[in-house]
Short mmCIF file of C-alpha atoms and ligand atoms in Angstrom, two decimals:
data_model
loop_
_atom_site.label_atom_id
_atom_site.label_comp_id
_atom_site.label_asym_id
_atom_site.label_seq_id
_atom_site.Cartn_x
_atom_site.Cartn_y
_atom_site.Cartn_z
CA UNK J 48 -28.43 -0.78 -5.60
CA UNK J 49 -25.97 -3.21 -6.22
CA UNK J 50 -28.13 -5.34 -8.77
CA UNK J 51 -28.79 -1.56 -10.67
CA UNK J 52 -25.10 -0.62 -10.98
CA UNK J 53 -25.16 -0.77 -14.76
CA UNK J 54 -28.37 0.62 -15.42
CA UNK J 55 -27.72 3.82 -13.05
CA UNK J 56 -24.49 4.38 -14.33
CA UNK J 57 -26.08 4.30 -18.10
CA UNK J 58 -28.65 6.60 -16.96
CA UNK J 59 -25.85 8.84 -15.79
CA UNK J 60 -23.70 8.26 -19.45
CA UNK J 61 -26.43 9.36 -21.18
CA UNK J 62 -27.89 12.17 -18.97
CA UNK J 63 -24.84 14.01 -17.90
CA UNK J 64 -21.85 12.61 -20.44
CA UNK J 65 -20.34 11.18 -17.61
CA UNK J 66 -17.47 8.00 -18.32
CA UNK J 67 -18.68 4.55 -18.05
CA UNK J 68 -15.95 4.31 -15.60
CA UNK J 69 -16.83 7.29 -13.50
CA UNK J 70 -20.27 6.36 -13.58
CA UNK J 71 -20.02 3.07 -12.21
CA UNK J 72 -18.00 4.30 -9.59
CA UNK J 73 -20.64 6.86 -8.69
CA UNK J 74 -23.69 4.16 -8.58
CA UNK J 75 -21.00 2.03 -6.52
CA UNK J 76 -20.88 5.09 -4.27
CA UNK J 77 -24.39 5.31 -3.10
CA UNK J 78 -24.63 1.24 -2.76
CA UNK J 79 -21.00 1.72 -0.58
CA UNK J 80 -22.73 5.04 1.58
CA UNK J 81 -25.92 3.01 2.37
CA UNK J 82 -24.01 -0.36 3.41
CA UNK J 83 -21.81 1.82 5.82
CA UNK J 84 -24.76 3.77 7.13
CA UNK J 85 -26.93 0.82 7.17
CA UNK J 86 -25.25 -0.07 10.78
CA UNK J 87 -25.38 3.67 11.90
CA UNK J 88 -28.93 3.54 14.02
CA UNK J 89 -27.03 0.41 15.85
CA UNK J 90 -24.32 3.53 16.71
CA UNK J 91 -26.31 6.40 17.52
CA UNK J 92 -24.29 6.38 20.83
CA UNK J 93 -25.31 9.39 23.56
CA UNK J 94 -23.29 9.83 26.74
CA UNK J 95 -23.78 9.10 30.04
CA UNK J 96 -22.03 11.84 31.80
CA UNK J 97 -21.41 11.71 35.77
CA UNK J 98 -23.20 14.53 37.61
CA UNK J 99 -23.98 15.13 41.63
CA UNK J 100 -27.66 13.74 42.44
CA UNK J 101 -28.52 11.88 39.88
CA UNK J 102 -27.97 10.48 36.43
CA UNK J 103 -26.95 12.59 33.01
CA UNK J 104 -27.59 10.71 29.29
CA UNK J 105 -27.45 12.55 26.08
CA UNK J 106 -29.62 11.05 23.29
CA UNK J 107 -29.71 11.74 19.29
CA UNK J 108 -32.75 12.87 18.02
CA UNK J 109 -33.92 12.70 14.68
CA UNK J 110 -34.86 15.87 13.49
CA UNK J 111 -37.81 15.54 11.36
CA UNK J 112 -37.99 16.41 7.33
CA UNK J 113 -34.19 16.49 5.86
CA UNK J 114 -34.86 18.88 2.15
CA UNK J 115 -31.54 17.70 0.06
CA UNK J 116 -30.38 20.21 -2.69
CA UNK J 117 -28.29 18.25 -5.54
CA UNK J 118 -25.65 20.01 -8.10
CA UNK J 119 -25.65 18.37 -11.59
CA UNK J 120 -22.15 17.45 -11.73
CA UNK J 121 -22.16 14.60 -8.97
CA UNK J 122 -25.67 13.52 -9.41
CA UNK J 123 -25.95 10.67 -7.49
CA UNK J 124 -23.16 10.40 -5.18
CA UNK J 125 -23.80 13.75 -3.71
CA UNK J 126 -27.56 12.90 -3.40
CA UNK J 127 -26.95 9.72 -1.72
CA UNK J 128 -23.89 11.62 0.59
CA UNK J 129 -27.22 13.26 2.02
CA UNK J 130 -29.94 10.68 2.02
CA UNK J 131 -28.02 7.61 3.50
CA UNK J 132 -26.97 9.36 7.11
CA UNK J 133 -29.74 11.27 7.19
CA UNK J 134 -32.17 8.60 6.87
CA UNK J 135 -30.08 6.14 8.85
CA UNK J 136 -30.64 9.01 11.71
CA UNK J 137 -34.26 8.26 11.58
CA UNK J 138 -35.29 11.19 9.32
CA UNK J 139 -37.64 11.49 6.19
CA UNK J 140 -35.47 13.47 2.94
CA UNK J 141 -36.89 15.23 0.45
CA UNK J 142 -34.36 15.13 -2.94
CA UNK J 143 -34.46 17.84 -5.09
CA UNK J 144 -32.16 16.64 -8.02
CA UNK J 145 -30.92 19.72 -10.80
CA UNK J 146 -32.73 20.69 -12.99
CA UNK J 147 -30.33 19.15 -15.89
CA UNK J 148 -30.17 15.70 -14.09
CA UNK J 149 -33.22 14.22 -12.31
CA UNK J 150 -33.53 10.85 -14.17
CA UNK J 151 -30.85 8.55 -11.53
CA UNK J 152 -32.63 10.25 -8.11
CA UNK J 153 -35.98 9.61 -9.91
CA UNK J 154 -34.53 5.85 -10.31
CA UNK J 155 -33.32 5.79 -7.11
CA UNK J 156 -36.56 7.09 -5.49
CA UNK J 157 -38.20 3.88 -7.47
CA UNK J 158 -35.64 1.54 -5.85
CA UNK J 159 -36.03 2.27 -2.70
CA UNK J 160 -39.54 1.69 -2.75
CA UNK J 161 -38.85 -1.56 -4.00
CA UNK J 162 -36.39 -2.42 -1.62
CA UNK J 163 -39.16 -1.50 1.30
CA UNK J 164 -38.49 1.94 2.25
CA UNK J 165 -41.86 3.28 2.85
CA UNK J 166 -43.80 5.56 1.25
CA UNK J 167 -43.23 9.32 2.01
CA UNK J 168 -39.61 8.48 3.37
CA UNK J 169 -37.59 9.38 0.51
CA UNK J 170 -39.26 11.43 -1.90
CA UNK J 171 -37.83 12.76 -4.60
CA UNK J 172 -39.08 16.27 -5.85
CA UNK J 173 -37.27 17.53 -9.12
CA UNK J 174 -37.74 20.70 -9.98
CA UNK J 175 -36.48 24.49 -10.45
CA UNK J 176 -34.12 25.34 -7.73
CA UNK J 177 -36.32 28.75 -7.02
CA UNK J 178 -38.78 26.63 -6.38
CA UNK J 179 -39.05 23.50 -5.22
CA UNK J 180 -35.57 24.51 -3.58
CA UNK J 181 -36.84 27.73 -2.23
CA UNK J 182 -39.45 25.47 -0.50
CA UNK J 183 -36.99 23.44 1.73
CA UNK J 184 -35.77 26.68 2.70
CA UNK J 185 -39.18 28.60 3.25
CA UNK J 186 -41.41 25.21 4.56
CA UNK J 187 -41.05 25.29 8.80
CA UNK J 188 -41.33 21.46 8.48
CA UNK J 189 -38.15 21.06 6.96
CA UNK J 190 -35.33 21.10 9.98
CA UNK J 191 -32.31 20.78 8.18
CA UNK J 192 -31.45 21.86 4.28
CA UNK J 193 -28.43 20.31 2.85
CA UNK J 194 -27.09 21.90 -0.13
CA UNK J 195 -24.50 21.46 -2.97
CA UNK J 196 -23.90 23.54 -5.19
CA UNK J 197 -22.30 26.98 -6.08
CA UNK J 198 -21.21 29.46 -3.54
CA UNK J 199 -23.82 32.21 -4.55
CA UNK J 200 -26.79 29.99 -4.04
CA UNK J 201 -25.25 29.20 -1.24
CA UNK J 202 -25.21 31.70 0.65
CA UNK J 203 -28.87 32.45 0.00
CA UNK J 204 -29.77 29.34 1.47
CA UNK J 205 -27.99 30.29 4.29
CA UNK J 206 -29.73 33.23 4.47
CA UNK J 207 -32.92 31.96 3.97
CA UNK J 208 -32.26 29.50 6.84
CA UNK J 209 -31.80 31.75 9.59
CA UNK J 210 -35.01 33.19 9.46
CA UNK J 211 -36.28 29.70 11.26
CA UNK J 212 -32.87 28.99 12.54
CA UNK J 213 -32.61 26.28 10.26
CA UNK J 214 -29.79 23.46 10.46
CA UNK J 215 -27.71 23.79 7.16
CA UNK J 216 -24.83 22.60 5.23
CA UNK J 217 -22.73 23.42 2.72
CA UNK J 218 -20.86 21.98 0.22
CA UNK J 219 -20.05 24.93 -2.60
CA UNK J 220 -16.80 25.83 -4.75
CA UNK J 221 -13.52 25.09 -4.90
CA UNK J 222 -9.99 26.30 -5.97
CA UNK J 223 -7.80 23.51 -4.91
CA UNK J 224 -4.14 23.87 -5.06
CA UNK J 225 -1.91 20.78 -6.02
CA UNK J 226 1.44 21.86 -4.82
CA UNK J 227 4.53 19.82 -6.74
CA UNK J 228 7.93 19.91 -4.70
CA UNK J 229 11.12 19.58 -6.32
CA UNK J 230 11.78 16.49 -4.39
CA UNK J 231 8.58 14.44 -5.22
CA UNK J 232 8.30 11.66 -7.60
CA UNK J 233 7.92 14.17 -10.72
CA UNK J 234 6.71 10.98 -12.95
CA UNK J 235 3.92 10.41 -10.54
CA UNK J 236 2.92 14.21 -9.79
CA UNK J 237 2.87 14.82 -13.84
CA UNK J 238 0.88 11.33 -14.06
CA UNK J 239 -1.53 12.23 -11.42
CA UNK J 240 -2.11 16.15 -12.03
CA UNK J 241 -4.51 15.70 -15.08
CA UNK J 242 -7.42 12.84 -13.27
CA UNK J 243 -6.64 15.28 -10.39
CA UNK J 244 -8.01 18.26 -12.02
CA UNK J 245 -9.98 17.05 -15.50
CA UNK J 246 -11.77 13.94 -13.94
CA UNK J 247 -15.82 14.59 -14.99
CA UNK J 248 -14.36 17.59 -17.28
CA UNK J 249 -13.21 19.35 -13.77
CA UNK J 250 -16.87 19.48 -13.66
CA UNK J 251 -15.72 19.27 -9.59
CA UNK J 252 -15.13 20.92 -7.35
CA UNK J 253 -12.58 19.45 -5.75
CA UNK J 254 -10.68 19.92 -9.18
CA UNK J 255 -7.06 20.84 -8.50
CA UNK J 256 -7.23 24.02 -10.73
CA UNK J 257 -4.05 25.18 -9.53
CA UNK J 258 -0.52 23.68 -10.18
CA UNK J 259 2.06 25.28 -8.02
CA UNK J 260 5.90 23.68 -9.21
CA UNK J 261 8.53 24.35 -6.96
CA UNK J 262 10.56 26.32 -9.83
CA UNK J 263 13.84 24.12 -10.08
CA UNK J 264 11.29 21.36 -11.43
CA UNK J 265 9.14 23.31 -13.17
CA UNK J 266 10.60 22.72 -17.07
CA UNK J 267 11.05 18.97 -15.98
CA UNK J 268 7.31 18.90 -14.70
CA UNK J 269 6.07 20.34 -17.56
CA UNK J 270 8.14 18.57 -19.84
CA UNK J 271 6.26 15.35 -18.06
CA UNK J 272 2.77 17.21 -17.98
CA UNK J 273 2.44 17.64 -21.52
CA UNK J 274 2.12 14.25 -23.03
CA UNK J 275 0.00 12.84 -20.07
CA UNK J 276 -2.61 15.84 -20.69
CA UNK J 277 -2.43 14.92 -24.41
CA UNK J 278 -2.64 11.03 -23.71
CA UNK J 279 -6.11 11.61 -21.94
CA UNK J 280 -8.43 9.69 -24.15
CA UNK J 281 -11.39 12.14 -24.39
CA UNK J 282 -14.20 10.79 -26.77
CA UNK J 283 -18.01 10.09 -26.32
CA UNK J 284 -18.57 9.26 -22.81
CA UNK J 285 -20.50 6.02 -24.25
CA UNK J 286 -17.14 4.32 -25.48
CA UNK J 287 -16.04 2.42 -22.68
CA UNK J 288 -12.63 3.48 -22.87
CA UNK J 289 -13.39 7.45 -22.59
CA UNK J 290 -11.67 9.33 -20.01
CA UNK J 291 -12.75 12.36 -19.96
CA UNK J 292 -16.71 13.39 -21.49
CA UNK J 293 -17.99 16.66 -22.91
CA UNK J 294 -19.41 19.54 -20.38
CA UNK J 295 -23.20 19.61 -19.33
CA UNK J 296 -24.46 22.31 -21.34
CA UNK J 297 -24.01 24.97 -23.51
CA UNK J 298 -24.08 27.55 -20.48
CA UNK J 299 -21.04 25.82 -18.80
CA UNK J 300 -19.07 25.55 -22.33
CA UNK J 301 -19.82 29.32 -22.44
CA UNK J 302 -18.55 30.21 -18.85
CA UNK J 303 -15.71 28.06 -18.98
CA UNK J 304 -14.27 29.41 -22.85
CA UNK J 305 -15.06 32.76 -21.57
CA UNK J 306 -12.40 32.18 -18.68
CA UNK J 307 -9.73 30.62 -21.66
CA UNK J 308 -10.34 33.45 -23.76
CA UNK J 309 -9.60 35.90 -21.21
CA UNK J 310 -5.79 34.15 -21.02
CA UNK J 311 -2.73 32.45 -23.23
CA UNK J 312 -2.91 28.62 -23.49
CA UNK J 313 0.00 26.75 -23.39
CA UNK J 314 -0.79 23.40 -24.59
CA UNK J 315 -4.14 21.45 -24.50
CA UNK J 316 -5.00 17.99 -25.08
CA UNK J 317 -7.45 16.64 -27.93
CA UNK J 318 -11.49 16.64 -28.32
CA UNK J 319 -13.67 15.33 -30.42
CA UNK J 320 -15.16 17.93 -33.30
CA UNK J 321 -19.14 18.22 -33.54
CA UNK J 322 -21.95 17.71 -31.20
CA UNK J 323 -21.27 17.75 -27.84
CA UNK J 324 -20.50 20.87 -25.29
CA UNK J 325 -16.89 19.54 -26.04
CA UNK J 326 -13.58 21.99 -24.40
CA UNK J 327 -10.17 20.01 -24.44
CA UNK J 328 -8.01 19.76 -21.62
CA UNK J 329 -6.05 22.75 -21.18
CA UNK J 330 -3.07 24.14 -19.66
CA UNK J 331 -2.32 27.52 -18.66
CA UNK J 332 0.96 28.63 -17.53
CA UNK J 333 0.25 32.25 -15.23
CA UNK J 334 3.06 34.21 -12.62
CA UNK J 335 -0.18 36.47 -11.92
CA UNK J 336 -2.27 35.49 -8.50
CA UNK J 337 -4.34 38.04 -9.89
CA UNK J 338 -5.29 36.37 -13.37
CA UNK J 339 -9.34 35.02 -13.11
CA UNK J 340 -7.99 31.65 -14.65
CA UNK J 341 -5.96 31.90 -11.12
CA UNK J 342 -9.12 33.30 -8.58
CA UNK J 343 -11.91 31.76 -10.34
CA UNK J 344 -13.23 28.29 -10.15
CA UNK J 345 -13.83 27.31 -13.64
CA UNK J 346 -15.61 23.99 -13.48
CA UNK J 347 -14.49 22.78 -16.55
CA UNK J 348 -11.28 20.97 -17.85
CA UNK J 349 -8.67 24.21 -17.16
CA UNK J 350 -5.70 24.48 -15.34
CA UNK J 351 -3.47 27.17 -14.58
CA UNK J 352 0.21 26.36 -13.80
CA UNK J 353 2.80 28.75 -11.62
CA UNK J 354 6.35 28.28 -10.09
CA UNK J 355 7.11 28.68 -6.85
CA UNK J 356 10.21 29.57 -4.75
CA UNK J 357 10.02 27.99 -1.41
CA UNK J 358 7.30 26.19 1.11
CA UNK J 359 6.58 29.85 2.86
CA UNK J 360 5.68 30.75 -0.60
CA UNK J 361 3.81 27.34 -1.84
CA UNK J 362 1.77 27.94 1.53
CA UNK J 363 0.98 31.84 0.70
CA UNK J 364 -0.23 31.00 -2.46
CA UNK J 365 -2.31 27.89 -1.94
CA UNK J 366 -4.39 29.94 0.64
CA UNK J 367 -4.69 33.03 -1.36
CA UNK J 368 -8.19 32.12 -2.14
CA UNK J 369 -11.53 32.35 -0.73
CA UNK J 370 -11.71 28.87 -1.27
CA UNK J 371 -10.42 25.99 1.00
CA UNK J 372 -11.89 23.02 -0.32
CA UNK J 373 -9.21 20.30 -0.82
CA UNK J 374 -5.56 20.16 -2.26
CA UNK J 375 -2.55 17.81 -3.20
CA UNK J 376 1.18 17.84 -1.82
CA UNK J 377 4.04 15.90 -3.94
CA UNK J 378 6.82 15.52 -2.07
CA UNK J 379 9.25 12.87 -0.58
CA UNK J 380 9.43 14.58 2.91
CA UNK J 381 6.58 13.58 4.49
CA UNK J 382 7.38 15.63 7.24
CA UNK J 383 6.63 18.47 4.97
CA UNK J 384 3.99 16.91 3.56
CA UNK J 385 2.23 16.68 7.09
CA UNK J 386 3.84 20.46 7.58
CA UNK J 387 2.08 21.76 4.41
CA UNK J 388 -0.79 19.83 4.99
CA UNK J 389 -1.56 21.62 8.27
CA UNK J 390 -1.00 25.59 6.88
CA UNK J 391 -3.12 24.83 3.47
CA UNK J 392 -6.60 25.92 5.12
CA UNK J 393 -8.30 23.14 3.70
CA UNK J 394 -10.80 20.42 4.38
CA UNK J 395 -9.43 17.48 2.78
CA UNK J 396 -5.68 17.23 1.66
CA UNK J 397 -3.82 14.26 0.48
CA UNK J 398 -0.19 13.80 0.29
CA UNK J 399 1.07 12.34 -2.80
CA UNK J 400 -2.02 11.37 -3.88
CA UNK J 401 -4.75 13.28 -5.80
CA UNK J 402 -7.87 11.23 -4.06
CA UNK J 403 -10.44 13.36 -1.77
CA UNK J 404 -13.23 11.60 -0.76
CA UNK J 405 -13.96 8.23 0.85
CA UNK J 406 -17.14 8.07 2.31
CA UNK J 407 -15.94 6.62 5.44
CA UNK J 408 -13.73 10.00 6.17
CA UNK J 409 -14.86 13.11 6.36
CA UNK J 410 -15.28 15.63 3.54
CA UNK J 411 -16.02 19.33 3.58
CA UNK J 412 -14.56 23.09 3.10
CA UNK J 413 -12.76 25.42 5.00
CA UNK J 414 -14.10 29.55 4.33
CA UNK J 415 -16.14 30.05 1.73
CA UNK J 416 -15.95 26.48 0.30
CA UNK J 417 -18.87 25.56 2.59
CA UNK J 418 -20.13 24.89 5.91
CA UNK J 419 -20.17 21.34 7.82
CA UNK J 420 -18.88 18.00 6.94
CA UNK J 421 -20.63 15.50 5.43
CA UNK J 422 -19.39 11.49 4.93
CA UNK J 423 -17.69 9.76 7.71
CA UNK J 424 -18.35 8.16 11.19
CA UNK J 425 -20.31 10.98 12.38
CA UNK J 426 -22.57 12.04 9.52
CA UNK J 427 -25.13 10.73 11.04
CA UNK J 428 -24.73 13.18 14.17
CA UNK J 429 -25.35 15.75 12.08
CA UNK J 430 -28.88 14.84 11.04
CA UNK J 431 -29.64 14.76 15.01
CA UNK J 432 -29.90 16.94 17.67
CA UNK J 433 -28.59 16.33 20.88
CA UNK J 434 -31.08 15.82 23.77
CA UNK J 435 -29.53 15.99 27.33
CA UNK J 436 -31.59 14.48 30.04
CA UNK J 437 -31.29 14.67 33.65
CA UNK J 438 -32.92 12.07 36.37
CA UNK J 439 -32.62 12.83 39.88
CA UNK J 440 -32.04 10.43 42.38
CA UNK J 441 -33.60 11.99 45.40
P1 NAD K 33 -26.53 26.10 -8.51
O1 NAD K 33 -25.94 26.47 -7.21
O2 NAD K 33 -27.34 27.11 -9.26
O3 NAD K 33 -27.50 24.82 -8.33
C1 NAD K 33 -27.27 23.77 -7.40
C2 NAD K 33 -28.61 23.24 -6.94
O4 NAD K 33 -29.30 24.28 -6.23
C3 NAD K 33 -29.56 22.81 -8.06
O5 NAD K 33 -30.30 21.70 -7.65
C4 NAD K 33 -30.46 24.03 -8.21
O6 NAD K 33 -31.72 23.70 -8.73
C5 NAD K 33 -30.59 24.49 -6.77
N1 NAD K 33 -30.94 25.90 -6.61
C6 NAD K 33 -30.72 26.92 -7.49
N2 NAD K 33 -31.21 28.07 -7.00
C7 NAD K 33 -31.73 27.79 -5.79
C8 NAD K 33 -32.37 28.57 -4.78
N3 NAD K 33 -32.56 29.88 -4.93
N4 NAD K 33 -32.78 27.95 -3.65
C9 NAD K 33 -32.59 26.65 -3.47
N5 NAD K 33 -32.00 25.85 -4.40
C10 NAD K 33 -31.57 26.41 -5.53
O7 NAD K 33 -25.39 25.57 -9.40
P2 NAD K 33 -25.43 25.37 -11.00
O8 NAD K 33 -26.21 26.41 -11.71
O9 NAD K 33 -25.84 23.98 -11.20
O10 NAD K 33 -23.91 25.60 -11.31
C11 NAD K 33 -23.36 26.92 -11.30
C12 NAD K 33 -21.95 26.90 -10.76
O11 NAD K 33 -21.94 26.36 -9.44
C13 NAD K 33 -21.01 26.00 -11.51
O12 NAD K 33 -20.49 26.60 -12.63
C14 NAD K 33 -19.97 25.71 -10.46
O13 NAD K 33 -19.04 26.76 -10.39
C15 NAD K 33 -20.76 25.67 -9.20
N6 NAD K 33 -21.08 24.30 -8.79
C16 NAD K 33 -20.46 23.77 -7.72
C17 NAD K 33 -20.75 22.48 -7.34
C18 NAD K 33 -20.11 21.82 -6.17
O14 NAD K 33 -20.13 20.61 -6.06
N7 NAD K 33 -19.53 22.57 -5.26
C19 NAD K 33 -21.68 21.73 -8.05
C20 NAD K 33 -22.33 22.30 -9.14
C21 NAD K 33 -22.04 23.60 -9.47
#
């Protein structure tokens, strides 16, 4: 991996318009994910738990054929997310890539080979969704099916799981809240907000869509908001210095317009004219919870700003969502930060900061956001059942 940084990371400029920067970061991702997993069959611990008569051990089982269901938007971190613990745990994956972004988990099926993996260990199977997979759901062989994605196919994965009582996980939308106290560092907050929400074209979905401004700093925070959003340098993904590419496809342009033409824009930043499924950064400024720009996740470089009066408030309306994905506080008290932190039903929350994932820490989403964690210590654990075994000593 490490000696294919550049040339995954161009596959990934060219196939899904993501930043040279971004991209490198991704194919660093996967090379990080495997070096921390590469110690995790050392650290498969069980437990040895006292009992009367005899001895008690737990062990971790591998559980067999792990299928691995891969969004376009995160191509290969999310692919390798799955693949590293779950092979570490002693199971075979099968990687279904999207449809609009096979060519790095083709690349990295090739380089494992050539780094030794064997044959038939990781095999990657692009393909339609409804079919190849439909298959991971459907095959009995397959134990577990991790997926990615949005929360509609989601939820017919789940479905489809039960009927074998299939292990599953989750990883679908998002709505995440970035809630700005009057007290925070307001230069830092407004310097933050727009990599927090238009990082891969908020082609993420742990975007923070939502600003919520305490209100006696809302004019100040905007004030501050404005020229960062219009200093984001967004030009073709290929010049080094892009921050911010064009949208996948024509489809997602489409959905995402169709949200920004259903509201009133305040300001937006700049895009290139032309080819290219290009949308600028864009700000809305809502006092409706009802709005769609407010409910829906757009997946694309939007976000919708509203004041608020007081934490109770903040709280109320950073959990008025069936989402609970991630989130950002800003504020100087980190008592309330840790305070905030807690009521936000969230998976991964970060105080002054608009970071969510390291792979060493766990990542995943409260309701509808998904089901599971994946990254972290115990990844691995997950990709395992539990055996409990019992020797007598009569
Ligand atoms: P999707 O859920 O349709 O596709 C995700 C993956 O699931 C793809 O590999 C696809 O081929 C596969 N798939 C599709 N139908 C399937 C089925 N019936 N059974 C098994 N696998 C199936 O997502 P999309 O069309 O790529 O994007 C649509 C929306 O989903 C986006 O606009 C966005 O809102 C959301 N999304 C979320 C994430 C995320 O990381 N949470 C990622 C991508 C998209």
């Amino acid at each position: 991996m490490d000696a294919h940084i550049d040339e995954l990371a161009g596959l990934e400029v060219r196939n899904a318009g993501h930043t040279w920067s971004n991209a490198r970061w991704e194919a660093g991702n996967v090379r990080d994910v495997l070096n921390y997993y590469s110690a995790a069959p050392e650290r498969l611990f069980g437990r040895q738990i006292p009992v009367a008569g005899g001895i008690d051990l737990t062990i971790h089982e591998p559980l067999g054929v792990v299928g691995i269901i891969v969004p376009w938007n995160f191509p290969m971190p999310i692919a390798g997310w799955g693949f590293g613990p779950a092979l570490a745990a002693g199971n075979t994956v099968g990687l279904k890539p999207a449809e609009l972004t096979p060519l790095t988990a083709i690349r990295l099926g090739e380089l494992a080979l050539e780094a030794g993996v064997p044959e038939g260990v990781l095999t990657v199977i692009p393909g339609k969704g409804t079919v190849v997979g439909q298959r991971f759901v459907t095959h009995p062989l397959v134990r577990k099916v991790c997926f990615t994605g949005s929360t509609e196919v989601g939820k017919q994965v789940m479905a489809g799981c039960a009927e074998q009582v299939k292990r599953v996980t989750l990883e679908l939308g998002g709505k995440s809240a970035n809630v700005v106290f009057a007290d925070a560092d307001l230069d830092q907050a407004a310097a933050a907000a727009p990599y927090a929400v238009f990082d891969n074209a908020g082609q993420d979905c742990c975007a923070r869509s939502r600003i919520l401004v305490e209100r006696s700093a809302y004019d100040q925070f905007l004030s501050l908001l404005e020229p960062a959003v219009k200093d984001l340098r967004v030009v073709d993904p290929a010049d080094e210095s892009s921050e911010m590419g064009p949208l996948i496809s024509a489809r997602q342009k489409q959905s995402v317009t169709d949200l920004v033409d259903a509201t009133t824009v305040a300001f937006t930043g700049s895009a290139p004219e032309g080819d290219g499924f290009w949308v600028p950064p864009t700000v809305v400024l809502t006092d409706s919870p009802q709005e769609r720009i407010w409910r829906e996740e757009v997946f694309g470089p939007v976000v919708a700003v509203m004041a608020f009066d007081d934490e109770a408030e903040a709280v109320t309306l950073a959990n008025d969502t069936e989402y609970g994905l991630s989130g950002s506080i800003y504020t100087r008290d980190l008592g309330r930060g840790l305070r905030v932190s807690r009521r936000i039903a969230a998976g991964n929350l970060s105080v002054n900061s608009h970071a969510s994932v390291r792979y060493w820490t766990p990542f995943g989403g409260y309701k509808q956001s998904g089901l599971g964690r994946e990254l972290g210590p115990d990844a691995p654990n997950a990709f395992t059942e539990e055996k409990n075994i019992f020797i007598s000593d009569e």
